[in-house]
Tab-separated table of C-alpha atoms and ligand atoms in Angstrom:
chain	number	residue	atom	x	y	z
A	212	MET	CA	-53.771	156.725	-105.888
A	213	GLY	CA	-51.192	153.897	-105.655
A	214	ALA	CA	-51.524	150.596	-103.798
A	215	ALA	CA	-49.405	151.827	-100.875
A	216	ALA	CA	-52.124	154.288	-99.861
A	217	TYR	CA	-54.479	151.378	-99.232
A	218	HIS	CA	-52.358	150.035	-96.395
A	219	ALA	CA	-53.732	152.708	-94.113
A	220	ARG	CA	-57.139	150.964	-94.183
A	221	MET	CA	-58.466	147.848	-92.490
A	222	THR	CA	-57.002	144.507	-93.614
A	223	ARG	CA	-58.952	143.379	-96.662
A	224	VAL	CA	-59.828	139.716	-97.221
A	225	PHE	CA	-60.952	138.122	-100.470
A	226	SER	CA	-61.774	134.519	-101.281
A	227	GLY	CA	-63.979	132.522	-103.622
A	228	VAL	CA	-65.606	129.175	-104.360
A	229	LYS	CA	-66.314	127.662	-107.774
A	230	PRO	CA	-69.959	126.648	-108.229
A	231	THR	CA	-69.202	123.261	-109.759
A	232	GLY	CA	-69.800	120.283	-107.428
A	233	GLU	CA	-71.778	120.178	-104.189
A	234	LEU	CA	-70.073	121.875	-101.245
A	235	HIS	CA	-68.208	119.455	-99.002
A	236	LEU	CA	-66.324	119.156	-95.738
A	237	GLY	CA	-63.054	120.174	-97.437
A	238	ASN	CA	-64.591	123.504	-98.468
A	239	TYR	CA	-65.930	123.950	-94.958
A	240	LEU	CA	-62.741	123.203	-93.021
A	241	GLY	CA	-60.350	124.635	-95.626
A	242	ALA	CA	-62.240	127.828	-96.425
A	243	PHE	CA	-65.599	128.671	-94.821
A	244	ARG	CA	-64.518	128.286	-91.216
A	245	GLN	CA	-61.667	130.710	-91.737
A	246	TRP	CA	-63.969	133.091	-93.533
A	247	SER	CA	-66.503	133.231	-90.758
A	248	ALA	CA	-63.759	134.004	-88.233
A	249	ASP	CA	-62.152	136.588	-90.546
A	250	GLN	CA	-65.373	138.525	-91.099
A	251	ARG	CA	-65.401	139.531	-87.410
A	252	GLU	CA	-61.960	141.048	-87.679
A	253	PHE	CA	-61.398	142.202	-91.252
A	254	ASP	CA	-63.080	143.842	-94.238
A	255	CYS	CA	-64.185	140.719	-96.168
A	256	LEU	CA	-65.433	140.030	-99.678
A	257	PHE	CA	-66.493	136.507	-100.643
A	258	CYS	CA	-67.371	135.534	-104.173
A	259	VAL	CA	-69.106	132.750	-106.075
A	260	VAL	CA	-66.610	132.521	-108.916
A	261	ASP	CA	-68.934	131.422	-111.716
A	262	LEU	CA	-66.600	132.459	-114.563
A	263	HIS	CA	-64.141	129.855	-113.288
A	264	ALA	CA	-66.819	127.162	-113.659
A	265	LEU	CA	-66.796	127.732	-117.444
A	266	THR	CA	-63.309	126.260	-117.654
A	267	VAL	CA	-64.853	122.780	-117.558
A	268	GLU	CA	-67.977	121.312	-119.119
A	269	ILE	CA	-71.061	122.410	-117.216
A	270	ASP	CA	-74.703	122.501	-118.208
A	271	PRO	CA	-75.989	126.138	-118.257
A	272	ALA	CA	-79.051	125.419	-116.088
A	273	GLU	CA	-76.847	123.487	-113.680
A	274	LEU	CA	-74.410	126.401	-113.485
A	275	ARG	CA	-77.213	128.806	-112.575
A	276	ARG	CA	-78.542	126.403	-109.934
A	277	LYS	CA	-75.125	125.788	-108.409
A	278	THR	CA	-74.220	129.468	-108.381
A	279	PHE	CA	-77.315	130.138	-106.330
A	280	GLN	CA	-76.726	127.103	-104.103
A	281	THR	CA	-73.153	128.143	-103.438
A	282	ALA	CA	-74.388	131.532	-102.253
A	283	VAL	CA	-76.826	129.726	-99.937
A	284	GLY	CA	-73.869	127.624	-98.790
A	285	PHE	CA	-71.926	130.747	-97.800
A	286	LEU	CA	-74.778	131.876	-95.563
A	287	ALA	CA	-75.365	128.382	-94.183
A	288	ALA	CA	-71.681	128.110	-93.311
A	289	GLY	CA	-71.963	131.252	-91.195
A	290	ILE	CA	-70.961	134.066	-93.524
A	291	GLU	CA	-73.110	137.054	-92.567
A	292	PRO	CA	-74.116	139.647	-95.165
A	293	ASP	CA	-74.027	142.342	-92.479
A	294	LEU	CA	-70.362	141.639	-91.895
A	295	SER	CA	-69.154	140.496	-95.319
A	296	THR	CA	-69.756	141.445	-98.941
A	297	LEU	CA	-71.093	138.426	-100.869
A	298	PHE	CA	-71.403	138.506	-104.625
A	299	VAL	CA	-71.247	136.611	-107.901
A	300	GLN	CA	-68.104	137.104	-109.988
A	301	SER	CA	-69.860	137.597	-113.365
A	302	HIS	CA	-71.975	140.402	-111.855
A	303	VAL	CA	-68.825	142.512	-111.621
A	304	HIS	CA	-67.477	142.790	-115.185
A	305	GLU	CA	-64.114	144.118	-113.984
A	306	HIS	CA	-62.982	140.530	-113.203
A	307	ALA	CA	-63.027	139.476	-116.855
A	308	GLU	CA	-61.446	142.740	-117.942
A	309	LEU	CA	-58.548	142.705	-115.493
A	310	SER	CA	-58.051	139.030	-116.283
A	311	TRP	CA	-56.888	139.954	-119.792
A	312	ILE	CA	-54.286	142.338	-118.359
A	313	MET	CA	-53.184	139.541	-116.010
A	314	GLU	CA	-52.879	137.125	-118.960
A	315	CYS	CA	-50.571	139.658	-120.536
A	316	THR	CA	-48.492	139.804	-117.342
A	317	VAL	CA	-48.121	136.106	-116.507
A	318	SER	CA	-45.922	133.959	-118.747
A	319	TYR	CA	-46.831	130.800	-120.651
A	320	GLY	CA	-44.042	128.953	-118.783
A	321	GLU	CA	-45.484	129.884	-115.399
A	322	LEU	CA	-48.924	128.626	-116.391
A	323	THR	CA	-47.525	125.303	-117.620
A	324	ARG	CA	-46.099	124.655	-114.149
A	325	MET	CA	-49.505	124.742	-112.415
A	326	THR	CA	-50.114	121.296	-110.948
A	327	GLN	CA	-53.885	121.727	-110.922
A	328	PHE	CA	-53.885	122.314	-114.687
A	329	LYS	CA	-51.775	119.192	-115.191
A	330	ASP	CA	-54.111	117.141	-112.958
A	331	LYS	CA	-57.300	118.397	-114.574
A	332	SER	CA	-56.148	118.317	-118.184
A	333	GLY	CA	-54.041	115.151	-118.085
A	334	SER	CA	-56.650	112.581	-119.065
A	335	LYS	CA	-58.746	114.819	-121.357
A	336	THR	CA	-58.643	114.924	-125.149
A	337	SER	CA	-60.052	118.448	-125.361
A	338	VAL	CA	-59.041	121.097	-122.825
A	339	ARG	CA	-60.488	124.612	-122.759
A	340	ALA	CA	-57.956	127.446	-123.067
A	341	GLY	CA	-59.615	129.021	-120.009
A	342	LEU	CA	-58.517	126.073	-117.870
A	343	PHE	CA	-54.948	126.936	-118.770
A	344	THR	CA	-55.276	130.686	-118.122
A	345	TYR	CA	-57.396	130.147	-114.963
A	346	PRO	CA	-54.667	131.470	-112.607
A	347	ALA	CA	-54.738	134.820	-114.436
A	348	LEU	CA	-58.462	135.212	-113.708
A	349	MET	CA	-57.870	134.137	-110.128
A	350	ALA	CA	-55.121	136.772	-109.772
A	351	ALA	CA	-57.552	139.360	-111.155
A	352	ASP	CA	-60.174	138.309	-108.576
A	353	ILE	CA	-57.781	138.950	-105.738
A	354	LEU	CA	-55.874	141.991	-106.997
A	355	LEU	CA	-59.052	143.896	-107.944
A	356	TYR	CA	-59.897	144.235	-104.254
A	357	ASP	CA	-56.424	145.114	-102.931
A	358	ALA	CA	-56.780	141.984	-100.796
A	359	ASP	CA	-54.114	141.653	-98.110
A	360	ARG	CA	-55.178	138.177	-97.037
A	361	VAL	CA	-56.652	135.244	-98.959
A	362	PRO	CA	-57.989	132.403	-96.780
A	363	VAL	CA	-57.954	129.164	-98.806
A	364	GLY	CA	-57.152	125.471	-98.481
A	365	GLU	CA	-53.690	124.126	-99.293
A	366	ASP	CA	-54.672	123.130	-102.857
A	367	GLN	CA	-54.872	126.823	-103.810
A	368	ARG	CA	-51.405	127.720	-102.518
A	369	GLN	CA	-49.713	127.515	-105.917
A	370	HIS	CA	-52.375	129.755	-107.480
A	371	LEU	CA	-51.819	132.270	-104.696
A	372	GLU	CA	-48.089	132.232	-105.276
A	373	ILE	CA	-48.579	133.025	-108.941
A	374	ALA	CA	-51.015	135.841	-108.030
A	375	ARG	CA	-48.302	137.319	-105.809
A	376	ASP	CA	-45.703	136.966	-108.575
A	377	ILE	CA	-48.029	138.668	-111.047
A	378	ALA	CA	-48.661	141.567	-108.639
A	379	ILE	CA	-44.956	142.028	-107.961
A	380	ARG	CA	-44.062	141.875	-111.672
A	381	PHE	CA	-46.818	144.308	-112.602
A	382	ASN	CA	-45.740	146.766	-109.882
A	383	ASN	CA	-42.112	146.550	-110.993
A	384	ARG	CA	-43.006	147.018	-114.632
A	385	TYR	CA	-45.634	149.755	-114.353
A	386	GLY	CA	-45.250	151.283	-110.880
A	387	GLU	CA	-47.057	150.502	-107.578
A	388	THR	CA	-50.557	149.451	-108.567
A	389	PHE	CA	-51.532	146.272	-106.712
A	390	VAL	CA	-51.375	145.082	-103.126
A	391	VAL	CA	-49.343	141.858	-102.903
A	392	PRO	CA	-51.656	139.355	-101.138
A	393	GLU	CA	-50.740	136.847	-98.412
A	394	VAL	CA	-52.143	133.322	-98.350
A	395	ALA	CA	-53.897	132.255	-95.110
A	396	LEU	CA	-54.158	128.504	-94.552
A	397	PRO	CA	-56.097	126.952	-91.665
A	398	ARG	CA	-54.032	125.472	-88.824
A	399	PHE	CA	-55.454	121.968	-89.323
A	400	ALA	CA	-57.254	120.336	-92.214
A	401	ALA	CA	-55.766	122.672	-94.811
A	402	ARG	CA	-56.024	119.624	-97.060
A	403	VAL	CA	-58.892	117.305	-96.132
A	404	MET	CA	-58.329	113.992	-97.868
A	405	ASP	CA	-60.791	111.596	-99.497
A	406	LEU	CA	-62.041	109.015	-96.990
A	407	GLN	CA	-61.707	106.134	-99.458
A	408	HIS	CA	-58.579	107.307	-101.270
A	409	PRO	CA	-56.621	109.263	-98.657
A	410	GLU	CA	-53.839	109.940	-101.156
A	411	ASN	CA	-56.284	112.302	-102.965
A	412	LYS	CA	-57.827	115.484	-101.602
A	413	MET	CA	-61.522	115.378	-100.810
A	414	SER	CA	-63.369	116.844	-103.789
A	415	LYS	CA	-66.686	116.448	-105.533
A	416	SER	CA	-68.990	113.704	-104.295
A	417	GLU	CA	-69.789	112.771	-107.936
A	418	ASP	CA	-66.217	111.501	-108.218
A	419	SER	CA	-66.062	109.695	-104.874
A	420	PRO	CA	-69.472	109.401	-103.167
A	421	GLN	CA	-68.234	107.403	-100.169
A	422	GLY	CA	-65.011	109.365	-99.836
A	423	THR	CA	-66.641	112.800	-99.630
A	424	ILE	CA	-68.741	114.269	-96.832
A	425	ASP	CA	-71.163	116.780	-98.325
A	426	LEU	CA	-72.168	119.794	-96.308
A	427	LEU	CA	-75.760	118.540	-96.273
A	428	ASP	CA	-75.119	114.871	-95.443
A	429	SER	CA	-77.429	113.492	-92.745
A	430	PRO	CA	-75.994	112.304	-89.395
A	431	ASP	CA	-76.400	108.692	-90.606
A	432	GLU	CA	-74.536	109.382	-93.831
A	433	ILE	CA	-71.723	111.083	-91.935
A	434	ARG	CA	-71.441	108.170	-89.495
A	435	HIS	CA	-71.555	105.591	-92.272
A	436	LYS	CA	-68.840	107.308	-94.320
A	437	ILE	CA	-66.551	107.882	-91.336
A	438	ARG	CA	-66.953	104.272	-90.138
A	439	ARG	CA	-66.061	102.993	-93.599
A	440	ALA	CA	-63.106	105.375	-93.988
A	441	VAL	CA	-59.988	103.529	-95.121
A	442	THR	CA	-57.278	103.265	-92.439
A	443	ASP	CA	-54.580	100.586	-92.184
A	444	ALA	CA	-54.070	97.089	-90.837
A	445	ASP	CA	-51.518	97.612	-88.067
A	446	GLY	CA	-54.007	99.354	-85.773
A	447	GLU	CA	-51.348	101.515	-84.153
A	448	MET	CA	-52.511	104.994	-83.113
A	449	ARG	CA	-49.859	107.360	-84.464
A	450	PHE	CA	-49.836	110.490	-86.668
A	451	ASP	CA	-47.952	109.521	-89.814
A	452	PRO	CA	-49.336	111.195	-92.968
A	453	GLU	CA	-46.914	109.291	-95.234
A	454	GLY	CA	-47.253	105.809	-93.778
A	455	LYS	CA	-50.815	106.046	-92.433
A	456	PRO	CA	-52.591	108.661	-94.582
A	457	GLY	CA	-56.141	107.506	-93.789
A	458	LEU	CA	-55.643	107.689	-90.040
A	459	ALA	CA	-53.726	110.981	-90.324
A	460	ASN	CA	-56.699	112.479	-92.169
A	461	LEU	CA	-59.116	111.408	-89.417
A	462	LEU	CA	-56.799	112.782	-86.713
A	463	GLN	CA	-56.466	116.112	-88.519
A	464	MET	CA	-60.209	116.406	-88.987
A	465	MET	CA	-60.760	115.657	-85.301
A	466	ALA	CA	-58.193	118.317	-84.343
A	467	ALA	CA	-59.830	120.821	-86.712
A	468	VAL	CA	-63.371	120.354	-85.447
A	469	THR	CA	-62.564	120.155	-81.744
A	470	GLY	CA	-59.793	122.768	-81.611
A	471	ARG	CA	-57.444	120.227	-79.965
A	472	SER	CA	-53.906	119.530	-81.149
A	473	VAL	CA	-53.259	116.381	-83.216
A	474	ASP	CA	-50.975	115.047	-80.422
A	475	ASP	CA	-53.741	115.498	-77.930
A	476	VAL	CA	-56.170	113.580	-80.143
A	477	VAL	CA	-53.606	110.772	-80.631
A	478	ASP	CA	-53.169	110.525	-76.843
A	479	GLY	CA	-56.926	110.267	-76.349
A	480	TYR	CA	-57.444	107.011	-78.295
A	481	GLU	CA	-56.006	103.521	-78.449
A	482	GLN	CA	-58.246	102.159	-81.177
A	483	TYR	CA	-59.596	103.449	-84.457
A	484	GLY	CA	-63.259	102.532	-83.785
A	485	PRO	CA	-63.847	104.953	-80.874
A	486	LEU	CA	-61.945	107.705	-82.723
A	487	LYS	CA	-64.255	107.245	-85.711
A	488	ASP	CA	-67.382	107.280	-83.530
A	489	ASP	CA	-66.327	110.474	-81.767
A	490	LEU	CA	-65.302	112.092	-85.036
A	491	ALA	CA	-68.707	111.339	-86.590
A	492	ASP	CA	-70.383	112.960	-83.554
A	493	ALA	CA	-68.082	115.970	-83.656
A	494	LEU	CA	-68.653	116.472	-87.395
A	495	ASP	CA	-72.386	116.229	-86.947
A	496	GLU	CA	-72.243	118.847	-84.209
A	497	VAL	CA	-70.405	121.239	-86.531
A	498	LEU	CA	-72.526	120.510	-89.615
A	499	ARG	CA	-75.979	120.378	-87.981
A	500	PRO	CA	-76.309	124.184	-87.694
A	501	VAL	CA	-75.083	124.461	-91.292
A	502	ARG	CA	-77.928	122.156	-92.457
A	503	GLU	CA	-80.444	124.099	-90.413
A	504	ARG	CA	-79.367	127.453	-91.791
A	505	TRP	CA	-79.381	125.975	-95.300
A	506	GLU	CA	-83.074	125.085	-94.920
A	507	LEU	CA	-83.819	128.563	-93.720
A	508	PHE	CA	-81.971	130.510	-96.413
A	509	SER	CA	-82.831	128.362	-99.419
A	510	SER	CA	-86.521	129.015	-98.759
A	511	ASP	CA	-86.088	132.680	-99.707
A	512	PRO	CA	-84.474	133.007	-103.156
A	513	GLY	CA	-85.663	136.615	-103.564
A	514	GLU	CA	-83.790	137.643	-100.437
A	515	ILE	CA	-80.610	135.907	-101.633
A	516	ALA	CA	-80.866	137.562	-105.064
A	517	SER	CA	-81.201	141.003	-103.516
A	518	MET	CA	-78.304	140.357	-101.120
A	519	LEU	CA	-76.111	139.317	-104.078
A	520	ASP	CA	-77.184	142.395	-105.960
A	521	GLN	CA	-76.155	144.687	-103.115
A	522	GLY	CA	-72.904	142.750	-102.778
A	523	ALA	CA	-72.105	143.205	-106.478
A	524	GLU	CA	-72.806	146.914	-106.216
A	525	LYS	CA	-70.376	147.275	-103.331
A	526	ALA	CA	-67.725	145.057	-104.939
A	527	ALA	CA	-67.962	146.947	-108.248
A	528	GLY	CA	-67.338	150.222	-106.404
A	529	ILE	CA	-63.935	148.905	-105.312
A	530	ALA	CA	-63.130	146.906	-108.461
A	531	SER	CA	-63.790	149.759	-110.889
A	532	LYS	CA	-61.210	151.962	-109.169
A	533	THR	CA	-58.514	149.287	-109.207
A	534	LEU	CA	-59.211	148.407	-112.816
A	535	ALA	CA	-58.941	152.093	-113.786
A	536	ARG	CA	-55.580	152.253	-111.998
A	537	ALA	CA	-54.323	149.152	-113.841
A	538	LYS	CA	-55.550	150.335	-117.259
A	539	ASP	CA	-53.906	153.675	-116.733
A	540	ALA	CA	-50.661	152.025	-115.576
A	541	VAL	CA	-50.329	149.887	-118.718
A	542	GLY	CA	-51.076	152.841	-120.975
A	543	LEU	CA	-54.621	152.214	-122.199
A	544	LEU	CA	-56.001	155.530	-123.388
A	545	PRO	CA	-58.871	156.751	-121.194
A	546	ARG	CA	-62.111	157.871	-122.862
A	547	GLY	CA	-62.236	161.615	-123.355
B	14	LIG	P1	-62.643	125.566	-104.951
B	14	LIG	O1	-63.986	126.026	-105.378
B	14	LIG	O2	-62.122	124.308	-105.525
B	14	LIG	O3	-62.607	125.428	-103.373
B	14	LIG	C1	-63.086	126.448	-102.519
B	14	LIG	C2	-62.247	126.497	-101.258
B	14	LIG	O4	-62.282	125.233	-100.583
B	14	LIG	C3	-60.960	124.784	-100.352
B	14	LIG	N1	-60.919	123.317	-100.465
B	14	LIG	C4	-60.330	122.522	-99.566
B	14	LIG	N2	-59.696	122.775	-98.411
B	14	LIG	C5	-59.218	121.720	-97.711
B	14	LIG	N3	-59.357	120.432	-98.119
B	14	LIG	C6	-59.986	120.127	-99.278
B	14	LIG	N4	-60.131	118.861	-99.641
B	14	LIG	C7	-60.505	121.195	-100.061
B	14	LIG	N5	-61.182	121.250	-101.238
B	14	LIG	C8	-61.415	122.567	-101.467
B	14	LIG	C9	-60.130	125.426	-101.450
B	14	LIG	O5	-58.764	125.490	-101.110
B	14	LIG	C10	-60.772	126.787	-101.557
B	14	LIG	O6	-60.281	127.671	-100.573
B	14	LIG	N6	-59.619	128.489	-107.641
B	14	LIG	C11	-60.450	128.428	-106.460
B	14	LIG	C12	-61.554	129.473	-106.430
B	14	LIG	C13	-61.068	130.873	-106.605
B	14	LIG	C14	-60.448	131.664	-105.618
B	14	LIG	C15	-60.224	132.927	-106.236
B	14	LIG	C16	-60.072	131.437	-104.292
B	14	LIG	C17	-61.200	131.626	-107.737
B	14	LIG	N7	-60.694	132.859	-107.497
B	14	LIG	C18	-59.591	133.952	-105.556
B	14	LIG	C19	-59.447	132.475	-103.613
B	14	LIG	C20	-59.202	133.720	-104.236
B	14	LIG	C21	-61.133	127.076	-106.405
B	14	LIG	O7	-61.312	126.437	-107.405
B	14	LIG	O8	-61.581	126.730	-105.159
């Protein structure tokens, strides 16, 4: 059965998170919030992409711990196992297998143009080959599930474009096999910036402890970090991401958590102090239930393990069919 036949079904959503650093506000506003809305409307699969974590140095025990914690994070952020399929990437071997076919579809030149590879490899003396071929594995993740829609933050846009290019090239070369996925970015806060270095995106707290709001930060920590967020000296309330990146980041976050437009937020304040106070309150309101659910779910590891097991079972049922289609398309001889 070709990819076209799958269009008759419900829109399929796939997305993933790498279990490297602690989960932070960028993950929440860029990804999780979209996911929890999507699961009410679409057929959703969400994955802890542990194979991707091997592209950088990570202690094995730490990887296991973070894989589990990331799954807890999904639930805490409002992803419901009754509505969505949650699983761990390495539990479904088809990801690694399709990844090789993707590596043989994407070109070396395309991979060298990936800005995230340049950023992450630039200062290092030794770079793992997997960091370079990462977009091929990511394409495999998405294409295995015939995903129509991939909700991610802005930083993943280039990887999504290459996944689309790979799908189109493969279909042209071997016949209709994969669904070509669409990227879905959130309306606001598609790129949450670091509070201390607003020219950089918010990422792991290990790299910038005061610039990153972790999902589990206490109300005091949130308030402290927002109050100390870098703005500018002219004190003029205006949305100008180029000239006033720190303020623009705060305004976007406020719009994202309150559902107001950025213009509306700008109109509501004359000074930075009150904006920061209200933003800290609004963030706490959004993150408090996440902390509470985290407490609840992390107390039952057995339950999480069995949920992930069921998720992997369901995911493998879909992935095995797509992989068989792809292997057949490229001419790999089936077992007799
Ligand atoms: P990762 O683990 O770095 O991030 C997970 C999700 O969080 C979003 N995100 C942000 N959004 C807004 N502002 C930020 N500062 C911010 N930081 C992170 C990311 O855009 C992402 O949606 N390569 C991916 C994981 C992946 C994947 C996939 C995603 C592997 N396979 C297939 C989608 C589909 C990554 O490293 O995301």
